[in-house]
GROMACS .gro file of C-alpha atoms in nm:
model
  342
    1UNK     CA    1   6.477  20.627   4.231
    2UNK     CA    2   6.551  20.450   3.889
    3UNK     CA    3   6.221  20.318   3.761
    4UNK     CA    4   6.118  19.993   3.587
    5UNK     CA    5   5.934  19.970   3.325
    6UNK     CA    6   5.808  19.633   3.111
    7UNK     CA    7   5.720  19.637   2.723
    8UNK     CA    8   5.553  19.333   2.573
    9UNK     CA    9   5.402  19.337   2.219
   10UNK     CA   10   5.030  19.201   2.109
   11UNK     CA   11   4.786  19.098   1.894
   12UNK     CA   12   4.914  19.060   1.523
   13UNK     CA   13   5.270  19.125   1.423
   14UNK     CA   14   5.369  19.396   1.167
   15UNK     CA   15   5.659  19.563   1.016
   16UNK     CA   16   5.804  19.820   1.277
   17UNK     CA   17   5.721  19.638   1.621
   18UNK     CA   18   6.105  19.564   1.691
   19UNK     CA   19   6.188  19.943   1.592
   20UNK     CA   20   5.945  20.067   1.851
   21UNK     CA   21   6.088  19.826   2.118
   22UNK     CA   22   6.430  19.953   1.999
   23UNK     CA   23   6.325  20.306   2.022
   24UNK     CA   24   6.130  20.254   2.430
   25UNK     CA   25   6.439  20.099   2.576
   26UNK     CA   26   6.719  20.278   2.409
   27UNK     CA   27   6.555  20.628   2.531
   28UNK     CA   28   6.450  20.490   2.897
   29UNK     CA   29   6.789  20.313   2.928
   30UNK     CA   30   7.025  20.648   2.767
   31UNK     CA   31   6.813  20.897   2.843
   32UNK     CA   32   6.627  20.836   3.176
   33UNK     CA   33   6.846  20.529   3.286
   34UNK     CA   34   6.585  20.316   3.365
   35UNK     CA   35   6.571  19.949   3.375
   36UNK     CA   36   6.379  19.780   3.100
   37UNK     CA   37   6.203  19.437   3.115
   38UNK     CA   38   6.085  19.239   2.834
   39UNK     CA   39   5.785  19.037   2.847
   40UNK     CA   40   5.778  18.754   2.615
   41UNK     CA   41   5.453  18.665   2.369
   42UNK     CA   42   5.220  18.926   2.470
   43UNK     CA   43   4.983  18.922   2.780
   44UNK     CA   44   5.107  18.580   2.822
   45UNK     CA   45   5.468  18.671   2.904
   46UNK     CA   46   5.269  18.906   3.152
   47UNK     CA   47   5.085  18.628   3.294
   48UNK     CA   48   5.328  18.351   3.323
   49UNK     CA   49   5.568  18.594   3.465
   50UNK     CA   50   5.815  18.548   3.146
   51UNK     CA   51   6.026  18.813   3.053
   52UNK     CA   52   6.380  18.906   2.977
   53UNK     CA   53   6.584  19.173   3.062
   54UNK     CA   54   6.656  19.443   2.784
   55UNK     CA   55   6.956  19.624   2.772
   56UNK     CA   56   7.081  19.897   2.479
   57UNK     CA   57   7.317  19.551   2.349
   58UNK     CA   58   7.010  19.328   2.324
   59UNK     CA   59   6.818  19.595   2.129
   60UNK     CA   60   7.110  19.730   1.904
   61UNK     CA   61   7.077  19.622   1.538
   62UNK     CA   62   6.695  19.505   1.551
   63UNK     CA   63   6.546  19.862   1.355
   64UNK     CA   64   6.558  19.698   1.037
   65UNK     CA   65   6.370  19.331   1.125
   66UNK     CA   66   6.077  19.243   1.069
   67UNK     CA   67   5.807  19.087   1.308
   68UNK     CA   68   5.946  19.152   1.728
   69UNK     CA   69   6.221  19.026   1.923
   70UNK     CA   70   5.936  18.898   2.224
   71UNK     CA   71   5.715  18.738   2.055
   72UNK     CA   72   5.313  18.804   2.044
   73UNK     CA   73   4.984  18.623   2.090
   74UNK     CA   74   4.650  18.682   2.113
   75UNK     CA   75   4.609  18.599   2.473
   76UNK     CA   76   4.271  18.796   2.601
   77UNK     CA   77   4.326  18.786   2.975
   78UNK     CA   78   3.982  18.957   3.062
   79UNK     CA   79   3.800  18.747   2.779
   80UNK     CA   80   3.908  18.358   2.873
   81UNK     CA   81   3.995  18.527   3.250
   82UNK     CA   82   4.066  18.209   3.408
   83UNK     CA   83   4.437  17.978   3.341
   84UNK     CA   84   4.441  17.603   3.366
   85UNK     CA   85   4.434  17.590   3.735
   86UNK     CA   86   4.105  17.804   3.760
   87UNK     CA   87   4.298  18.113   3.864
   88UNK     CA   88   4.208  18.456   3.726
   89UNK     CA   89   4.488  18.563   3.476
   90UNK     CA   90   4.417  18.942   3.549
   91UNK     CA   91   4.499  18.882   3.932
   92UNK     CA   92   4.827  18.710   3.818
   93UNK     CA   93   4.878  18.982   3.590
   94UNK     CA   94   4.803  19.221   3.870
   95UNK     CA   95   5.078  19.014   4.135
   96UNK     CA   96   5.343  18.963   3.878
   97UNK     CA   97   5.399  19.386   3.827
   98UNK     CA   98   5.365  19.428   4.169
   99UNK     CA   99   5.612  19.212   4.246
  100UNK     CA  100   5.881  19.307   3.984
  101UNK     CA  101   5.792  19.686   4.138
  102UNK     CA  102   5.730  19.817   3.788
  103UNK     CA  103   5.657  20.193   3.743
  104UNK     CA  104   5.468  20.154   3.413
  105UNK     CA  105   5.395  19.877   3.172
  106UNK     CA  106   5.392  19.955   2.777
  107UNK     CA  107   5.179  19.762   2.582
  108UNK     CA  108   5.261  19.774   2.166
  109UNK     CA  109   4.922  19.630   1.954
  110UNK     CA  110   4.612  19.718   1.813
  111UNK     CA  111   4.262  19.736   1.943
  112UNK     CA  112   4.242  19.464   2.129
  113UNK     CA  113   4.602  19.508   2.294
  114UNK     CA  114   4.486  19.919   2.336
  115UNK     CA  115   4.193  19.774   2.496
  116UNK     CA  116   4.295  19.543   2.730
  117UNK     CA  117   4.564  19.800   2.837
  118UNK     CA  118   4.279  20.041   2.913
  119UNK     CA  119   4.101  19.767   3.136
  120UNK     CA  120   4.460  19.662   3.297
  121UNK     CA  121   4.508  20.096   3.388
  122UNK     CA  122   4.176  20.007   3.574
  123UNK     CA  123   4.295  19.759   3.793
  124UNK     CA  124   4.535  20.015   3.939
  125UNK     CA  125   4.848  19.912   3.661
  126UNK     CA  126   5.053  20.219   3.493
  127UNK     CA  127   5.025  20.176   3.114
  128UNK     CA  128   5.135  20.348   2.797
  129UNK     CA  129   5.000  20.239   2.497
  130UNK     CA  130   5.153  20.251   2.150
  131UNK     CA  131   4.902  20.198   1.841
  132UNK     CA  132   5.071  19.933   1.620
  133UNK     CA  133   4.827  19.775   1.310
  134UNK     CA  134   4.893  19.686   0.942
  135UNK     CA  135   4.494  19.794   0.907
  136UNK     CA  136   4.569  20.124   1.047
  137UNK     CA  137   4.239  20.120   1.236
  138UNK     CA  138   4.312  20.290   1.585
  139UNK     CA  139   4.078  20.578   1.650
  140UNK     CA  140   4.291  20.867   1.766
  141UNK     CA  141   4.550  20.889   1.581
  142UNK     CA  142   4.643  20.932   1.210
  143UNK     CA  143   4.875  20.647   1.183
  144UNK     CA  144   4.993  20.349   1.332
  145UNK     CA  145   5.277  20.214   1.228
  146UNK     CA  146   5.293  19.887   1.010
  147UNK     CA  147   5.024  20.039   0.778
  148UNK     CA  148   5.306  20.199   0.545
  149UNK     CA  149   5.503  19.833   0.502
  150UNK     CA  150   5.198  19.685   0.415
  151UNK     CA  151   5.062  19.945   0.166
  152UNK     CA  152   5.439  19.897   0.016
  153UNK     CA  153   5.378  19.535   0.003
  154UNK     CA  154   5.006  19.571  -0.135
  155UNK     CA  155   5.104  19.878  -0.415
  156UNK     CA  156   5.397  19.629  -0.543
  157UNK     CA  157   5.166  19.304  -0.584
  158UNK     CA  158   4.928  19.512  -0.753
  159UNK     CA  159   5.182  19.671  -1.039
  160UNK     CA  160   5.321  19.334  -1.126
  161UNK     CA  161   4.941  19.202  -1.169
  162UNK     CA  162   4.933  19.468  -1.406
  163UNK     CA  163   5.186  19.314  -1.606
  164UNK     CA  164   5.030  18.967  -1.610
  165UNK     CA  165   4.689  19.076  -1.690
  166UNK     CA  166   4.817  19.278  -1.985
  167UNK     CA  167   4.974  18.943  -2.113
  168UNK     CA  168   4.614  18.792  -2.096
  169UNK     CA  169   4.393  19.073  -2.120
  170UNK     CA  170   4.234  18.933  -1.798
  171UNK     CA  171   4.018  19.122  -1.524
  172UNK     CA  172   4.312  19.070  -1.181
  173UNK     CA  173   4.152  19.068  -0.836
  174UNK     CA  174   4.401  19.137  -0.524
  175UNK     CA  175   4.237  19.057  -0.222
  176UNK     CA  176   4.423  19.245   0.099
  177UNK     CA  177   4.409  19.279   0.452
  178UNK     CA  178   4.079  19.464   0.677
  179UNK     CA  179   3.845  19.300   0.807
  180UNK     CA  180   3.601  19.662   0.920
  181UNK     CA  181   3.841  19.896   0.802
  182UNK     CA  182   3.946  19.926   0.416
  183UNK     CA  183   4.280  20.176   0.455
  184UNK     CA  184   4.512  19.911   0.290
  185UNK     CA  185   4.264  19.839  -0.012
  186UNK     CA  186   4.188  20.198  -0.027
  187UNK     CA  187   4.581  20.341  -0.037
  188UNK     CA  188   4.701  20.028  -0.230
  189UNK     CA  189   4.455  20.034  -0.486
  190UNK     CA  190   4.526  20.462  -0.559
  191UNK     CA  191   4.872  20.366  -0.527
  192UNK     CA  192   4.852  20.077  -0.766
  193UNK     CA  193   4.618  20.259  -1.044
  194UNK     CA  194   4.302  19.988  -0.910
  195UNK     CA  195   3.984  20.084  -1.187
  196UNK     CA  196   3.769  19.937  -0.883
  197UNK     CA  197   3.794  19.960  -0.528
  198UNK     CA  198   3.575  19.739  -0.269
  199UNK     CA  199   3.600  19.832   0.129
  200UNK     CA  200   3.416  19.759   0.398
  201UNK     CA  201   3.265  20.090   0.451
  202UNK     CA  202   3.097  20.151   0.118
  203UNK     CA  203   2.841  19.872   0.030
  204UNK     CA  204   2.895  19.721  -0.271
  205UNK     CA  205   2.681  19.549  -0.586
  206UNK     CA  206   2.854  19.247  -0.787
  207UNK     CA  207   2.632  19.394  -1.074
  208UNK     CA  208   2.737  19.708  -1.049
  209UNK     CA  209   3.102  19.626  -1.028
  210UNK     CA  210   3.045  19.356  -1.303
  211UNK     CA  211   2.847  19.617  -1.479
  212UNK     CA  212   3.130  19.853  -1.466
  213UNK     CA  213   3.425  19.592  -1.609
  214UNK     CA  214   3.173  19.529  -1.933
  215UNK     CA  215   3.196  19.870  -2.008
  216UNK     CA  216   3.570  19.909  -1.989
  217UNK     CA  217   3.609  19.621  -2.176
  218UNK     CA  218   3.363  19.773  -2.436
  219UNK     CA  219   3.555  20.114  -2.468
  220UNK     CA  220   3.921  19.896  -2.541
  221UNK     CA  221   4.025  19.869  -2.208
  222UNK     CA  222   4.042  19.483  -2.147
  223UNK     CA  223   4.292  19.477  -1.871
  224UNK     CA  224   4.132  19.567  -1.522
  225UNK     CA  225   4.237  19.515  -1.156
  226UNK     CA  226   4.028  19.470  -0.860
  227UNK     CA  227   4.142  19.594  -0.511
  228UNK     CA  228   3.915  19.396  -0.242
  229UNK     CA  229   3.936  19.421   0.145
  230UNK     CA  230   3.881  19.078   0.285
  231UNK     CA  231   3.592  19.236   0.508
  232UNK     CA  232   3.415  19.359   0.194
  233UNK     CA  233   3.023  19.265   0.171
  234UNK     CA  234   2.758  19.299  -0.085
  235UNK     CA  235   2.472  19.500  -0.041
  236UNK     CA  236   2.219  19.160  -0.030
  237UNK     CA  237   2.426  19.087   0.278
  238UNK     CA  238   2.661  18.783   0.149
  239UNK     CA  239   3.029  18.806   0.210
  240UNK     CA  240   3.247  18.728  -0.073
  241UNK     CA  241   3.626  18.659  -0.107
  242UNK     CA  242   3.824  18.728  -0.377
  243UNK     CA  243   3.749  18.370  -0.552
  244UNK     CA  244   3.425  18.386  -0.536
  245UNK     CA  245   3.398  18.725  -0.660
  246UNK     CA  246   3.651  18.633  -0.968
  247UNK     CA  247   3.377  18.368  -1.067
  248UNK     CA  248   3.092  18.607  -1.084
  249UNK     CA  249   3.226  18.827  -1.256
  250UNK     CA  250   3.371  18.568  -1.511
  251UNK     CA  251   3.000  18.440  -1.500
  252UNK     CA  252   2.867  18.803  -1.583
  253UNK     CA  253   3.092  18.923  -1.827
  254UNK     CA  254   3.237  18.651  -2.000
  255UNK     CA  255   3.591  18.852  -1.964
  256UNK     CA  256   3.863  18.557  -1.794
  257UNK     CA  257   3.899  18.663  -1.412
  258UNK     CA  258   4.208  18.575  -1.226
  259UNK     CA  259   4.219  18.627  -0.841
  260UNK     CA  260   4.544  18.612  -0.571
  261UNK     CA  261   4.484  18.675  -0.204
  262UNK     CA  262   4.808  18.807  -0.031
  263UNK     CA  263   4.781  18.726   0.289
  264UNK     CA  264   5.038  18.728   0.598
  265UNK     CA  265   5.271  18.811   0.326
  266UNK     CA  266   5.125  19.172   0.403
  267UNK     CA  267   5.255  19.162   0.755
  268UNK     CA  268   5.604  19.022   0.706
  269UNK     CA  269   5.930  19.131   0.599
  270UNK     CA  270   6.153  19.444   0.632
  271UNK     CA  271   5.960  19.793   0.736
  272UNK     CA  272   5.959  20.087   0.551
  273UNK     CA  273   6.152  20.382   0.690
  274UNK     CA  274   5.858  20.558   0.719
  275UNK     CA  275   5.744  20.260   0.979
  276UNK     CA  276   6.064  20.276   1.148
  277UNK     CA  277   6.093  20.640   1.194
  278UNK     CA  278   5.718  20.647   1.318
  279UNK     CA  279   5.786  20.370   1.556
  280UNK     CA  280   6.094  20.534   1.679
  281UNK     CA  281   5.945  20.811   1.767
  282UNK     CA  282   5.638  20.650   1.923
  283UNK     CA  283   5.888  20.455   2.124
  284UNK     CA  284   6.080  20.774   2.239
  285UNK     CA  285   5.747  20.957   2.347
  286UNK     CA  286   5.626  20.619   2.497
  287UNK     CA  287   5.961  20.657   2.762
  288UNK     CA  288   5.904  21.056   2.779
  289UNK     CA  289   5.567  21.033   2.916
  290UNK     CA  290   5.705  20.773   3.171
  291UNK     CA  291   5.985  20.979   3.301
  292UNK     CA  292   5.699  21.257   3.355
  293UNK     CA  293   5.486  20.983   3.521
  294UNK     CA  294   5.190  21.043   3.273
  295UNK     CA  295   5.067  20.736   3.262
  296UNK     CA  296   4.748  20.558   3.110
  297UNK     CA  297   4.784  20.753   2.817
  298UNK     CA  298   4.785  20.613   2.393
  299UNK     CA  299   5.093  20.774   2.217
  300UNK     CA  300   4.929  20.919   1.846
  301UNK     CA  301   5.057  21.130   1.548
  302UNK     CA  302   4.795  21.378   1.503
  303UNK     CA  303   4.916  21.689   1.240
  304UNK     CA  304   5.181  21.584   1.164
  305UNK     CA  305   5.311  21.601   1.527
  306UNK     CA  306   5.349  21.253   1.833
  307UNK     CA  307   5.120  21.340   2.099
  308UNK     CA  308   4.914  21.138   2.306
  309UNK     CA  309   4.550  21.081   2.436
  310UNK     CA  310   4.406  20.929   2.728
  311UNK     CA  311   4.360  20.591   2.685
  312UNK     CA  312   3.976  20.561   2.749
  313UNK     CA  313   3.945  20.747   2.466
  314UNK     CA  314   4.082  20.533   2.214
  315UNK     CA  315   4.009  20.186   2.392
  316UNK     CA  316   3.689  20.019   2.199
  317UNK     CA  317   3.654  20.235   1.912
  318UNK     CA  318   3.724  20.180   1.563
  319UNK     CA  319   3.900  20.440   1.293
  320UNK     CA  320   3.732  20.345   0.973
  321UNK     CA  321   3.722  20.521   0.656
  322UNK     CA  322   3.459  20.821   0.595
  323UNK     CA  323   3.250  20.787   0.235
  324UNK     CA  324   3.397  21.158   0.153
  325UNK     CA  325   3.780  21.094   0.286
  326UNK     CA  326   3.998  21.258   0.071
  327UNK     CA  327   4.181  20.996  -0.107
  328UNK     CA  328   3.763  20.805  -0.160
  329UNK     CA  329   3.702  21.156  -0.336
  330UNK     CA  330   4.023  21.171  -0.513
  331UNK     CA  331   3.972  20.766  -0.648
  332UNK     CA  332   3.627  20.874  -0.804
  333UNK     CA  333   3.731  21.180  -0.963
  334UNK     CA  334   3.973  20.958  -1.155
  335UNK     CA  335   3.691  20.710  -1.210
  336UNK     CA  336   3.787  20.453  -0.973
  337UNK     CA  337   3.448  20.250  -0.916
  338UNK     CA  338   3.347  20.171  -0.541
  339UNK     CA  339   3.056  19.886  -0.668
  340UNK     CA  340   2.817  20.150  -0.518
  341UNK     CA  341   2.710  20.304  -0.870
  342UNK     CA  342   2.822  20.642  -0.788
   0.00000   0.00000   0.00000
C-alpha cells in the first residue's frame, strides 16, 4: 500500500529547512510514490490538524530560500500539554495521525523539536527526525544543517569590522548566536582572524581578556576584534553581553571599544550549498528509512557519511564544544585568547 507520511518543521528557523523539505517529498513522492502532507507552523499544524498537501510542483524551486515553506513555532505540546478548551494537545496530536492514517511523521528542528519527537515515538507515533540548528548543538551527529549559513554570515560581519576598526584603531566586539554551545563564535571567529574568542564552555575573566588587548595594543597592534557567544559568562558568575563587555574593557584599557550584536540576521537569508546539499541528503535518507519502515530513528552525518541513530539517543542531550577540540587547539596555537589565561 502507498504510505503517508507528514513533515512539519520546529523550533527556530535556519538557512536549509525548505531544502530538506524539498529533498523528503521529492524522494518519497519520485522514488517511493508516497503521499506527502505538510503540517503548517510546527507541532501546532500537528495539533490543530493544519496541513497542506505537498506535491513535487509545490516543492520545485524552494532549494535556494531561505527560512520554510510551513512555517514554525515553538509550540511545546508536552510542556503547556493542555489547549484552550482544557484538552491535552498530545492526545489531539495522537487522534489527528491516526486519523489521516499516516505511516511516519518527520519532524525537522533542534533539541527541543528532536525531543519532543522522541516523547511523540513513545506514544505509539512513527517518527524520523532530522537535526536542523544554526548552533549546531545536536549530540550525535557532526553537523546539522544551518550551522554553515550562519558561520558564512558571522565570518563576513567579522572581516568588514576589520575594516572599520582599522579606520579607528578601535577594539570591535561581534556578539553571535549560542546560548550553551559556542560552535558559531568558535568557527566564525578562526574564520574571521578573532585575537579573542569567548564561548560558553571555557570560563572566562574580563581581566584577563582586558589584560590581553593592553598588551596588543602595547606591541603596535591597536586594532582587535572580539568574537562573543551570547551565552558567554565570567568566571565570578555574571553574564555579560557584548555592550556591557565593550564598556569594561573601554573602562580597563582606555583603548575606544565598539560593539554590534548580529542577531536573527544570523538565521536569515539564502543557504550555503554546503546547507543545501546536507539538507538534501538528510531529506533523502529521512524518506529511505521510511520506505524500510525504520522508524524512530535521528538522521546524522557522522565521517563524513548520512547515517542515523536511534532517537533516544540523541533526545535531551547537548553537543557542546570540548576544551581540546581541534579547531580550540588550533585558535591558541595562533594566539587566539579564550579570557581563560592559557
Amino acid at each position: 500500500m502507498t504510505k503517508k507520511i507528514g513533515i512539519l518543521t520546529a523550533g527556530g528557523d535556519c538557512p536549509g529547512l525548505n531544502a530538506a523539505i524539498r529533498g523528503v517529498a521529492k524522494t518519497a513522492i519520485i522514488e517511493y510514490g508516497m503521499e506527502v502532507l505538510g503540517f503548517h507552523d510546527g507541532y501546532k499544524g500537528l495539533i490543530d490538524n493544519d496541513y497542506t498537501a505537498l506535491t513535487e510542483s509545490s516543492v520545485s524551486g524552494i532549494l535556494t530560500q531561505g527560512g520554510t515553506i510551513l512555517g514554525t513555532s515553538r509550540e511545546k505540546p508536552f510542556k503547556k500539554s493542555e489547549d484552550r478548551n482544557g484538552e491535552l494537545k498530545t492526545d489531539k496530536i495522537v487522534e489527528n495521525y491516526n486519523n489521516l492514517e499516516l505511516d511516519c511523521l518527520v519532524c525537522i528542528g533542534g533539541n527541543g523539536t528532536i525531543k519532543t519527537a522522541h516523547k511523540l515515538s513513545k506514544l505509539g507515533l512513527n517518527v524520523i527526525a532530522i537535526p536542523k540548528t544554526i548552533d549546531n548543538d545536536v549530540w550525535g551527529t557532526d553537523l546539522t544543517f544551518g550551522f554553515d549559513s550562519a558561520v558564512s554570515i558571522c565570518t563576513d560581519a567579522i572581516d568588514r569590522l576589520h575594516t572599520t576598526g582599522n579606520s579607528h584603531k578601535r577594539i570591535m566586539i561581534i556578539e553571535v548566536m549560542g546560548h550553551n554551545a559556542g560552535w558559531i563564535a568558535l568557527y566564525a571567529g578562526l574564520a574571521g582572524g578573532g585575537d579573542v574568542i569567548l564561548i560558553p564552555e571555557i570560563e572566562c575573566d574580563i581581566d584577563t581578556v582586558a589584560n590581553y588587548l593592553h598588551k596588543r595594543h602595547t606591541q603596535g597592534k591597536p586594532v582587535s576584534i572580539v568574537v562573543v557567544a551570547e551565552g558567554v559568562y565570567e568566571q565570578k558568575n555574571n553574564s555579560f553581553n557584548a555592550h556591557q563587555l565593550a564598556q569594561k574593557i573601554e573602562e580597563i584599557t582606555g583603548i575606544e571599544t565598539r560593539s554590534t550584536v548580529l542577531g536573527y540576521i544570523q538565521r536569515g537569508g539564502t543557504p550555503t550549498a554546503t546547507d543545501r546539499i546536507l539538507a538534501t541528503c538528510y531529506g533523502r535518507y529521512a524518506a529511505q528509512l521510511i520506505s524500510k519502515e525504520k522508524y524512530n530513528q535521528l538522521v546524522v552525518f557522522k565521517n563524513n557519511c548520512v547515517s542515523h541513530i536511534p532517537l533516544k539517543e540523541s533526545a535531551g542531550k547537548l553537543k557542546t564544544v570540548k576544551p581540546d577540540e581541534m579547531i580550540v587547539t588550533a585558535a591558541r596555537a595562533l594566539g587566539v585568547c579564550f579570557g581563560d589565561g592559557e
